[in-house]
PDB file of C-alpha atoms in Angstrom:
ATOM      1  CA  MET A 296     -11.647  -8.872   2.054  1.00  0.00           C
ATOM      2  CA  SER A 297     -10.677  -7.435   5.406  1.00  0.00           C
ATOM      3  CA  ARG A 298      -8.720  -4.209   5.579  1.00  0.00           C
ATOM      4  CA  VAL A 299      -5.778  -6.038   7.137  1.00  0.00           C
ATOM      5  CA  GLU A 300      -5.591  -8.537   4.273  1.00  0.00           C
ATOM      6  CA  GLU A 301      -5.955  -5.757   1.717  1.00  0.00           C
ATOM      7  CA  LEU A 302      -3.076  -3.872   3.344  1.00  0.00           C
ATOM      8  CA  LYS A 303      -0.870  -6.991   3.523  1.00  0.00           C
ATOM      9  CA  ASN A 304      -1.463  -7.823  -0.153  1.00  0.00           C
ATOM     10  CA  LEU A 305      -0.660  -4.300  -1.271  1.00  0.00           C
ATOM     11  CA  VAL A 306       2.542  -4.251   0.786  1.00  0.00           C
ATOM     12  CA  GLU A 307       3.608  -7.598  -0.687  1.00  0.00           C
ATOM     13  CA  GLU A 308       2.901  -6.503  -4.273  1.00  0.00           C
ATOM     14  CA  THR A 309       4.773  -3.244  -3.784  1.00  0.00           C
ATOM     15  CA  SER A 310       7.667  -5.040  -2.131  1.00  0.00           C
ATOM     16  CA  VAL A 311       8.098  -7.304  -5.151  1.00  0.00           C
ATOM     17  CA  GLU A 312       8.201  -4.316  -7.501  1.00  0.00           C
ATOM     18  CA  MET A 313      10.698  -2.503  -5.267  1.00  0.00           C
ATOM     19  CA  GLU A 314      12.997  -5.543  -5.298  1.00  0.00           C
ATOM     20  CA  LYS A 315      12.856  -5.630  -9.094  1.00  0.00           C
ATOM     21  CA  PHE A 316      13.685  -1.934  -9.245  1.00  0.00           C
ATOM     22  CA  TYR A 317      16.544  -1.888  -6.723  1.00  0.00           C
ATOM     23  CA  GLU A 318      18.109  -5.294  -7.392  1.00  0.00           C
ATOM     24  CA  LYS A 319      17.503  -5.772 -11.118  1.00  0.00           C
ATOM     25  CA  ASP A 320      17.488  -2.105 -12.175  1.00  0.00           C
ATOM     26  CA  ASN A 321      14.070  -2.535 -13.798  1.00  0.00           C
ATOM     27  CA  LYS A 322      12.834   1.011 -14.492  1.00  0.00           C
ATOM     28  CA  ALA A 323       9.225  -0.032 -15.168  1.00  0.00           C
ATOM     29  CA  ALA A 324       9.135  -1.764 -11.793  1.00  0.00           C
ATOM     30  CA  GLY A 325      10.054   1.579 -10.237  1.00  0.00           C
ATOM     31  CA  THR A 326       6.956   3.125 -11.763  1.00  0.00           C
ATOM     32  CA  ARG A 327       4.811   0.268 -10.453  1.00  0.00           C
ATOM     33  CA  ALA A 328       6.449   0.569  -7.016  1.00  0.00           C
ATOM     34  CA  ARG A 329       5.658   4.283  -6.873  1.00  0.00           C
ATOM     35  CA  LYS A 330       2.062   3.557  -7.837  1.00  0.00           C
ATOM     36  CA  GLY A 331       1.838   0.890  -5.132  1.00  0.00           C
ATOM     37  CA  LEU A 332       3.248   3.269  -2.538  1.00  0.00           C
ATOM     38  CA  GLN A 333       0.675   5.880  -3.513  1.00  0.00           C
ATOM     39  CA  GLU A 334      -2.092   3.294  -3.139  1.00  0.00           C
ATOM     40  CA  LEU A 335      -0.681   2.324   0.267  1.00  0.00           C
ATOM     41  CA  LYS A 336      -0.792   5.951   1.327  1.00  0.00           C
ATOM     42  CA  LYS A 337      -4.407   6.251   0.187  1.00  0.00           C
ATOM     43  CA  LEU A 338      -5.457   3.005   1.858  1.00  0.00           C
ATOM     44  CA  ALA A 339      -3.695   3.946   5.094  1.00  0.00           C
ATOM     45  CA  GLN A 340      -5.572   7.256   5.177  1.00  0.00           C
ATOM     46  CA  GLU A 341      -8.899   5.499   4.559  1.00  0.00           C
ATOM     47  CA  ILE A 342      -8.184   3.039   7.372  1.00  0.00           C
ATOM     48  CA  ARG A 343      -7.173   5.863   9.721  1.00  0.00           C
ATOM     49  CA  LEU A 344     -10.452   7.673   9.060  1.00  0.00           C
ATOM     50  CA  GLU A 345     -12.443   4.455   9.473  1.00  0.00           C
ATOM     51  CA  ILE A 346     -10.769   3.721  12.817  1.00  0.00           C
ATOM     52  CA  GLN A 347     -11.384   7.276  14.018  1.00  0.00           C
ATOM     53  CA  ASP A 348     -15.033   7.080  12.995  1.00  0.00           C
ATOM     54  CA  ILE A 349     -15.550   3.757  14.787  1.00  0.00           C
ATOM     55  CA  LYS A 350     -13.738   5.076  17.851  1.00  0.00           C
ATOM     56  CA  ASN A 351     -15.843   8.251  17.995  1.00  0.00           C
ATOM     57  CA  ASN A 352     -19.154   6.446  17.500  1.00  0.00           C
ATOM     58  CA  SER A 353     -18.620   3.791  20.149  1.00  0.00           C
TER      59      SER A 353
END
């Protein structure tokens, strides 16, 4: 799977959990949303490093 697709899927999954938390007051969805946001942060950092590496080696 491409990095772009991976990022889009993670954003969509996290978005669904955030809607459940904010609109339906589902506390467990809040935990899942926080986990998704942490994974987004990690993935974003990995992508940033990958881009920098490609940029520096070209």
